[in-house]
Each structure stands twice: as C-alpha cells, then as structure tokens.
C-alpha cells in the first residue's frame, strides 16, 4: 500500500514519468515589493503512469490539475523538474520531436463544444490530426473517420454534420474519436465527463474503459469526482494546492486513506443514506 505524499517514480514499465515538476507564475503583487515572489501552481510533483493503466488525478478546482496536464504536453513551460514519455525527454523536445511526442500523447478536453471548431464538419474535425501529421491520403482518412465514428458509438452518416447538431455526450464522443485517430499510446483526459449529465457520464466512462482495453491505451484521468476516479482508475493521486499528497491503488485509497486531506475528501462524498427526501 502506498502511504503519504509522493510515491517515488519507478521507471520499470512506466510510459510517463514526472519528477519534481514545478510550474510557477510571477506574483504580480510582489512587483511593488523588494523581493520577487512566485505562485507555484504545480509544486514539486512526482509520479509515474505504467503502460496500459489508468492513473486518476483528483483534487478540488484550482489545485493545479489542469496546469499539470498542460505542462505534460508542453502547453505550459515548467519552471523545474523533468518529464519522460516513452523514454523521451519531453522538456528538451522541440520542433518535429515535440510534434511526434504529441502524436502519441493526445488530449480529451473538459468542454466538448469549446474544443470543437463550430465551422468544421465532424469528418474534418476527426481527420484533422491525421492531416497535421500527414497520415494517409484523403480516401484513407475518410475511411478512418467512418470507422472511428462507429467505434465511439456514433452513426457514420453523422460525418457531414456540424458540432451544434449534437448533444453534449455526442460531442464528447467526437472528441474521443479525434483523440484516438492517431492511435496514441496515452490520452490525457481533462475532466471529460464533468459537463455531462450523470447517465451520460456513465456511458462515456464505459466507452473510455472499453477503448483502453481494445487499443491498449494508457490514461491520465483528471477529475474532481472521487466516485468517477474510483470507477475508471487503477491508481489514484490526490492533489492539494499544487502538491500530490497521496498516491495509492483505487481500492486502497478508499478503504485506507492515509492523508488527512484524502480523508476529508472522502468524508464529503454524499452517500445514498444521507440523502433526505
């Protein structure tokens, strides 16, 4: 059982290894002071994700989860630390090397409508990663789009429609199809079900679980919902004010939490017996 704070990264079979990562921003309030101060959105974070597994990253809004995810794919530049993906140094990568890393590490975003270009047809949205990375010709990409739509539970005839013609759950399925279009090794899921109804959340979670097994994917699943994390994760990391305070396998975290913050989060989860009608 993993106890408190950080779990030392283990390189063996780890697809993603993050060590002592820090993302800092200048505290503008310190501009008037003699000493420059920084706000550490991600503060000395270390963890690893084994190939073929799902690590859930749980914490309150504003704790640094999304900033951490953005740093891993280099949408934010870390102030310190290291990121290794598939034995490659992410922070030293640039140009074509960084593009190739991102090809194998895709993202599903929280807001399904905000992440889809409203002026593009669904077939073009899903095919766009293949166009950017020069995968196949037009006929190949068209066949792939139809196959991907079917794989995520949508009708291939939907390819010619636009994002506004779909429900929230359907739009997230489109986002998932786009994420798996390049056959990545890892997907970072940034609150992918938080904007969806509960019944639709379950459908999307089941879809992700099925795709993980079918495509041998590795997932970093970010959520503020502990129940969601337990449903989909092999291991769970708990994040508080920029730091990971505890990492354990999912069942152990729920049955034997070690950190006071983890215990507080679990205590705040409503149970059916506590709901009064």
Short mmCIF file of C-alpha atoms in Angstrom, two decimals:
data_model
loop_
_atom_site.label_atom_id
_atom_site.label_comp_id
_atom_site.label_asym_id
_atom_site.label_seq_id
_atom_site.Cartn_x
_atom_site.Cartn_y
_atom_site.Cartn_z
CA UNK A 1 0.00 0.00 0.00
CA UNK A 2 1.20 3.49 -0.84
CA UNK A 3 1.18 5.78 2.14
CA UNK A 4 1.66 9.52 2.33
CA UNK A 5 2.81 12.21 -0.06
CA UNK A 6 4.88 11.32 -3.09
CA UNK A 7 5.45 7.83 -4.41
CA UNK A 8 8.99 7.50 -5.80
CA UNK A 9 8.79 7.16 -9.58
CA UNK A 10 9.55 3.67 -10.87
CA UNK A 11 11.00 3.64 -14.40
CA UNK A 12 10.16 -0.02 -14.98
CA UNK A 13 7.26 -0.26 -17.45
CA UNK A 14 6.41 3.41 -16.88
CA UNK A 15 5.16 5.12 -20.03
CA UNK A 16 5.08 8.53 -18.32
CA UNK A 17 7.38 9.63 -15.51
CA UNK A 18 7.14 13.06 -13.90
CA UNK A 19 9.82 14.06 -11.40
CA UNK A 20 9.95 17.11 -9.13
CA UNK A 21 7.86 19.13 -11.59
CA UNK A 22 7.14 22.75 -10.80
CA UNK A 23 5.12 25.34 -12.71
CA UNK A 24 5.46 28.84 -11.28
CA UNK A 25 3.96 32.20 -12.12
CA UNK A 26 5.13 35.63 -11.06
CA UNK A 27 3.03 37.03 -8.23
CA UNK A 28 2.12 40.45 -9.62
CA UNK A 29 1.52 41.74 -6.12
CA UNK A 30 5.23 41.37 -5.43
CA UNK A 31 6.11 43.91 -8.14
CA UNK A 32 5.79 46.68 -5.57
CA UNK A 33 7.93 44.82 -3.07
CA UNK A 34 11.67 44.43 -2.79
CA UNK A 35 11.54 40.64 -3.13
CA UNK A 36 10.05 38.94 -6.19
CA UNK A 37 7.58 36.22 -5.28
CA UNK A 38 6.18 33.36 -7.32
CA UNK A 39 2.99 31.35 -7.12
CA UNK A 40 3.66 27.63 -7.53
CA UNK A 41 0.63 26.21 -9.37
CA UNK A 42 2.40 22.83 -9.53
CA UNK A 43 4.88 22.33 -6.72
CA UNK A 44 7.45 19.50 -6.72
CA UNK A 45 5.14 16.87 -8.20
CA UNK A 46 6.40 13.35 -8.92
CA UNK A 47 4.52 10.32 -10.18
CA UNK A 48 4.58 7.66 -12.86
CA UNK A 49 1.95 6.01 -15.05
CA UNK A 50 2.54 2.41 -16.02
CA UNK A 51 1.80 1.43 -19.62
CA UNK A 52 -1.73 0.13 -20.10
CA UNK A 53 -3.06 1.51 -16.80
CA UNK A 54 -5.18 4.47 -15.71
CA UNK A 55 -3.98 6.99 -13.13
CA UNK A 56 -6.75 9.15 -11.72
CA UNK A 57 -5.72 12.64 -10.63
CA UNK A 58 -8.18 14.01 -8.07
CA UNK A 59 -8.45 17.36 -6.32
CA UNK A 60 -10.53 20.47 -5.82
CA UNK A 61 -10.91 23.10 -8.53
CA UNK A 62 -7.85 25.32 -8.62
CA UNK A 63 -5.47 22.78 -7.10
CA UNK A 64 -3.30 22.62 -10.23
CA UNK A 65 -4.61 19.51 -12.02
CA UNK A 66 -5.14 21.13 -15.41
CA UNK A 67 -1.91 23.12 -15.17
CA UNK A 68 -0.08 19.85 -14.55
CA UNK A 69 -1.74 18.28 -17.59
CA UNK A 70 -0.87 21.27 -19.77
CA UNK A 71 2.74 21.09 -18.59
CA UNK A 72 2.98 17.41 -19.51
CA UNK A 73 2.03 18.16 -23.13
CA UNK A 74 4.10 21.37 -23.10
CA UNK A 75 1.23 23.85 -23.36
CA UNK A 76 2.77 25.29 -20.19
CA UNK A 77 6.50 25.53 -19.63
CA UNK A 78 7.58 24.05 -16.29
CA UNK A 79 9.97 26.02 -14.08
CA UNK A 80 11.78 22.91 -12.87
CA UNK A 81 11.71 19.13 -12.94
CA UNK A 82 11.60 16.53 -15.69
CA UNK A 83 9.02 14.70 -17.82
CA UNK A 84 9.83 11.44 -19.58
CA UNK A 85 7.37 9.92 -22.02
CA UNK A 86 8.11 6.61 -23.70
CA UNK A 87 11.80 7.02 -22.78
CA UNK A 88 11.91 10.51 -24.37
CA UNK A 89 12.71 13.77 -22.59
CA UNK A 90 9.61 15.92 -23.14
CA UNK A 91 11.10 19.16 -21.82
CA UNK A 92 14.09 19.02 -24.16
CA UNK A 93 11.98 18.19 -27.21
CA UNK A 94 11.27 20.83 -29.83
CA UNK A 95 10.10 21.05 -33.44
CA UNK A 96 9.45 17.69 -35.07
CA UNK A 97 10.47 15.79 -31.92
CA UNK A 98 7.80 17.55 -29.84
CA UNK A 99 5.23 17.03 -32.60
CA UNK A 100 5.97 13.32 -32.62
CA UNK A 101 5.60 13.11 -28.82
CA UNK A 102 2.24 14.88 -29.02
CA UNK A 103 1.15 12.48 -31.74
CA UNK A 104 1.42 9.66 -29.23
CA UNK A 105 0.03 11.65 -26.27
CA UNK A 106 -3.39 13.07 -27.10
CA UNK A 107 -5.89 15.03 -25.01
CA UNK A 108 -9.64 14.95 -24.37
CA UNK A 109 -10.84 18.31 -23.08
CA UNK A 110 -13.43 19.20 -20.45
CA UNK A 111 -15.72 21.31 -22.65
CA UNK A 112 -16.81 19.24 -25.66
CA UNK A 113 -18.35 22.17 -27.53
CA UNK A 114 -15.49 24.57 -26.82
CA UNK A 115 -12.91 22.09 -28.13
CA UNK A 116 -14.66 21.56 -31.49
CA UNK A 117 -14.47 24.12 -34.28
CA UNK A 118 -18.10 25.10 -34.99
CA UNK A 119 -17.28 25.89 -38.64
CA UNK A 120 -15.88 22.44 -39.38
CA UNK A 121 -17.82 19.31 -40.23
CA UNK A 122 -17.32 16.34 -37.95
CA UNK A 123 -15.40 14.42 -40.62
CA UNK A 124 -12.89 17.27 -40.89
CA UNK A 125 -12.56 17.63 -37.10
CA UNK A 126 -11.74 13.96 -36.64
CA UNK A 127 -9.46 13.85 -39.68
CA UNK A 128 -7.53 17.00 -38.71
CA UNK A 129 -4.89 15.21 -36.58
CA UNK A 130 -4.22 12.85 -39.48
CA UNK A 131 -3.87 15.80 -41.85
CA UNK A 132 -1.47 17.61 -39.48
CA UNK A 133 0.71 14.51 -39.08
CA UNK A 134 0.43 13.56 -42.77
CA UNK A 135 -1.18 10.18 -42.13
CA UNK A 136 -2.62 8.53 -45.24
CA UNK A 137 -4.33 10.11 -48.22
CA UNK A 138 -7.81 11.61 -48.42
CA UNK A 139 -9.52 8.28 -49.14
CA UNK A 140 -7.71 6.59 -46.25
CA UNK A 141 -8.67 9.38 -43.85
CA UNK A 142 -12.32 9.27 -44.95
CA UNK A 143 -12.49 5.52 -44.24
CA UNK A 144 -10.77 6.03 -40.89
CA UNK A 145 -13.25 8.75 -39.85
CA UNK A 146 -16.22 6.49 -40.59
CA UNK A 147 -14.60 3.65 -38.64
CA UNK A 148 -13.83 5.95 -35.70
CA UNK A 149 -17.39 7.25 -35.57
CA UNK A 150 -18.65 3.70 -35.36
CA UNK A 151 -16.05 2.84 -32.72
CA UNK A 152 -17.25 5.63 -30.39
CA UNK A 153 -20.92 4.79 -30.83
CA UNK A 154 -21.96 7.35 -33.45
CA UNK A 155 -23.52 6.77 -36.85
CA UNK A 156 -21.01 7.12 -39.71
CA UNK A 157 -23.67 9.17 -41.52
CA UNK A 158 -23.05 11.89 -38.92
CA UNK A 159 -19.73 12.74 -40.60
CA UNK A 160 -21.23 15.58 -42.63
CA UNK A 161 -22.91 17.33 -39.71
CA UNK A 162 -21.64 20.19 -37.51
CA UNK A 163 -20.92 20.21 -33.73
CA UNK A 164 -24.00 22.26 -32.80
CA UNK A 165 -26.22 19.47 -34.14
CA UNK A 166 -25.11 17.06 -31.41
CA UNK A 167 -25.77 16.69 -27.70
CA UNK A 168 -23.04 17.18 -25.10
CA UNK A 169 -22.42 13.46 -24.78
CA UNK A 170 -22.26 13.03 -28.54
CA UNK A 171 -19.81 15.92 -28.85
CA UNK A 172 -17.58 14.30 -26.26
CA UNK A 173 -17.68 11.09 -28.31
CA UNK A 174 -16.48 13.16 -31.27
CA UNK A 175 -13.64 14.49 -29.11
CA UNK A 176 -12.72 10.94 -28.15
CA UNK A 177 -12.74 9.86 -31.81
CA UNK A 178 -10.37 12.71 -32.61
CA UNK A 179 -8.10 11.75 -29.71
CA UNK A 180 -7.72 8.15 -30.86
CA UNK A 181 -7.42 8.98 -34.57
CA UNK A 182 -3.61 8.81 -34.47
CA UNK A 183 -3.60 5.59 -32.42
CA UNK A 184 -1.79 7.25 -29.49
CA UNK A 185 -0.13 5.41 -26.64
CA UNK A 186 -1.56 7.72 -23.98
CA UNK A 187 -4.55 10.03 -23.58
CA UNK A 188 -4.79 12.81 -21.03
CA UNK A 189 -8.46 13.15 -20.08
CA UNK A 190 -9.03 16.58 -18.51
CA UNK A 191 -12.40 16.42 -16.70
CA UNK A 192 -14.02 14.77 -19.74
CA UNK A 193 -17.36 14.00 -18.03
CA UNK A 194 -17.81 16.90 -15.60
CA UNK A 195 -20.02 18.88 -18.01
CA UNK A 196 -22.30 15.90 -18.74
CA UNK A 197 -25.43 14.50 -17.09
CA UNK A 198 -24.86 11.60 -14.71
CA UNK A 199 -26.34 8.96 -17.03
CA UNK A 200 -24.23 10.25 -19.93
CA UNK A 201 -21.14 10.31 -17.69
CA UNK A 202 -21.50 6.56 -17.15
CA UNK A 203 -21.75 5.95 -20.90
CA UNK A 204 -18.60 7.97 -21.62
CA UNK A 205 -16.68 6.30 -18.79
CA UNK A 206 -17.65 2.86 -20.08
CA UNK A 207 -16.62 3.88 -23.60
CA UNK A 208 -13.21 5.05 -22.37
CA UNK A 209 -12.72 1.83 -20.42
CA UNK A 210 -13.61 -0.27 -23.46
CA UNK A 211 -11.30 1.74 -25.74
CA UNK A 212 -8.48 1.49 -23.20
CA UNK A 213 -8.69 -2.30 -23.29
CA UNK A 214 -9.25 -2.56 -27.04
CA UNK A 215 -6.49 -0.13 -28.05
CA UNK A 216 -4.12 -0.82 -25.13
CA UNK A 217 -4.24 2.82 -24.08
CA UNK A 218 -2.69 4.45 -21.03
CA UNK A 219 -4.84 7.13 -19.39
CA UNK A 220 -4.19 10.07 -17.11
CA UNK A 221 -7.72 10.83 -15.95
CA UNK A 222 -8.26 14.20 -14.26
CA UNK A 223 -11.41 14.71 -12.21
CA UNK A 224 -12.74 16.35 -9.06
CA UNK A 225 -15.21 13.47 -8.61
CA UNK A 226 -13.87 10.68 -6.41
CA UNK A 227 -16.58 8.23 -7.48
CA UNK A 228 -15.67 8.76 -11.12
CA UNK A 229 -11.98 8.29 -10.32
CA UNK A 230 -12.63 5.03 -8.50
CA UNK A 231 -14.75 3.71 -11.36
CA UNK A 232 -12.11 4.14 -14.05
CA UNK A 233 -8.72 4.26 -12.29
CA UNK A 234 -6.21 1.59 -11.36
CA UNK A 235 -4.39 4.08 -9.11
CA UNK A 236 -5.39 7.50 -7.78
CA UNK A 237 -3.24 10.52 -6.97
CA UNK A 238 -4.71 13.18 -4.69
CA UNK A 239 -3.63 16.76 -5.38
CA UNK A 240 -3.87 19.71 -2.97
CA UNK A 241 -2.62 23.26 -3.59
CA UNK A 242 -0.16 22.19 -6.27
CA UNK A 243 1.20 19.11 -4.49
CA UNK A 244 0.37 15.41 -4.68
CA UNK A 245 -0.29 14.40 -1.09
CA UNK A 246 -1.09 10.72 -1.60
CA UNK A 247 -0.96 8.02 -4.27
CA UNK A 248 -2.45 4.55 -3.89
CA UNK A 249 -4.35 1.95 -5.82
CA UNK A 250 -8.02 2.85 -6.11
CA UNK A 251 -9.46 0.38 -3.60
CA UNK A 252 -6.77 1.08 -1.01
CA UNK A 253 -7.29 4.83 -1.25
CA UNK A 254 -10.99 4.44 -0.49
CA UNK A 255 -10.66 1.85 2.26
CA UNK A 256 -7.45 3.01 3.95
CA UNK A 257 -6.76 6.68 3.13
CA UNK A 258 -3.57 7.96 4.77
CA UNK A 259 -3.54 11.73 4.34
CA UNK A 260 -5.95 13.99 6.24
CA UNK A 261 -6.91 15.78 3.04
CA UNK A 262 -7.84 12.50 1.37
CA UNK A 263 -9.95 11.58 4.39
CA UNK A 264 -11.69 14.95 4.21
CA UNK A 265 -12.48 14.49 0.52
CA UNK A 266 -13.90 11.04 1.15
CA UNK A 267 -15.96 12.30 4.07
CA UNK A 268 -17.51 14.93 1.79
CA UNK A 269 -18.79 12.34 -0.70
CA UNK A 270 -22.55 12.02 -0.14
CA UNK A 271 -23.94 8.57 0.46
CA UNK A 272 -27.40 7.40 -0.51
CA UNK A 273 -28.41 7.00 3.14
CA UNK A 274 -27.59 10.64 3.83
CA UNK A 275 -29.99 11.94 1.17
CA UNK A 276 -33.29 13.01 2.70
CA UNK A 277 -36.44 13.24 0.56
#
